Amino acid sequence: MSLAQTQRAFSAWLRTGASDDAMPFGSSALPGLAIYQNNFRAQLADCLEDSFPQTRQWIGGEAFHDAVVHHVERVPPSSWTLDAYPRDFPATLALLYPDDPEVNELADLELALAEAFVGPDAEPLAAERIAQVDWDRAILRFTPTLDLRPLTTNAPDIWKTLTGEEMPPAAALLPEQAALMTWRQGEMSRFRVIDGAEQRGILLTRNGLPFAALCAQLVDEMGESEGVALGGAWLGSWLADGLLTDIA
């Protein structure tokens, strides 16, 4: 076999552990291959254990271990770095716990915070820039670590109590679907739960809609007084949270 063929065969065997995939290496290699595969899977399992401590605490160590085993056996790494392996785990939890959506949303929160922490650096907008802005033309630039994910449960409240070593609330569905907003501010990952209207406003603005046009849409939908007030409140919170890096 060529080197490329050997690498493909070894990768296939690591994923499946099937005897047919081990045949190219000969029977004498089987004991060593088994040791290597055990170490490989143990590294993947340790990665998931380290990445989702609050999810583990929420569903219990045994249930979490079963979910990890299920995931490791069915989902091979898709990247050269082990840091990327946790990305598909919330989807596995969604399949394993279809009647408990807070489980995968709790894992999704932990994943989002971790990814925000290692995201690209960006300086928040300087306060002195605000007075110079032409708000009739302003286009807002958000920090590159900003991420929005759908949210249907009180998973953030569960996370807060678990990290604070307090008694968590019972899982509950939100009255209406919201969004989980995560980003990094300085050296700390942060999150905030926002409603669908603010989520839509951020998406439109991030895609290039001028802030004045966003406010005009809010006025059309809510009336002048409420629309202008809501647009101003959003802008104030985005600035306070360090979400804006520039205004074009």
C-alpha angles and dihedrals in degrees: 000000000000120000091257092051091048091051092049092048092048091048091050091050093049089054098046109020086210118155091229090060090051095053096091089064097052131240093278090065096055098091092050092045091053091053091048092049092050090052091046094052092043089057091051091048092048089050091056093044090054094044100053109036096147093047088052091051092048099053097028133253097273095048091046091050090052090051091049092051090048091051097045092050094050108029117057121196113277097193138054091240124072089216089076096054097086092060095089097042097090088057090053090051090050089057094045095045106034092154094048106057092168088073097064092036090054089051090045090055092051090048093048093051091049093049092047090054093058095039125115119291120251131171116234118242112280114244093232090062093066095072091053097054122116097217093192089068104022118136113191123224116207128208112270092236092063111118132175124203131176115259127195103160142048091260092133091058089049090050093050094053094044092051089047091050091240131135106278121227122249114272112266139175118243117246088246135002114280135175134249111226117197131178142144121257111189107315096337131086112224138186139194133185112233133182126247094261094058091043090055090046092053093047093050093046094045089053091058107273108148114244091239090056090051091052090048090055091050090050090051091051101039109017129262100284098047095036095053091044093052094047090050092048091052092049091049093052093045090053094045092050093051092242095135121075101172144358116217 
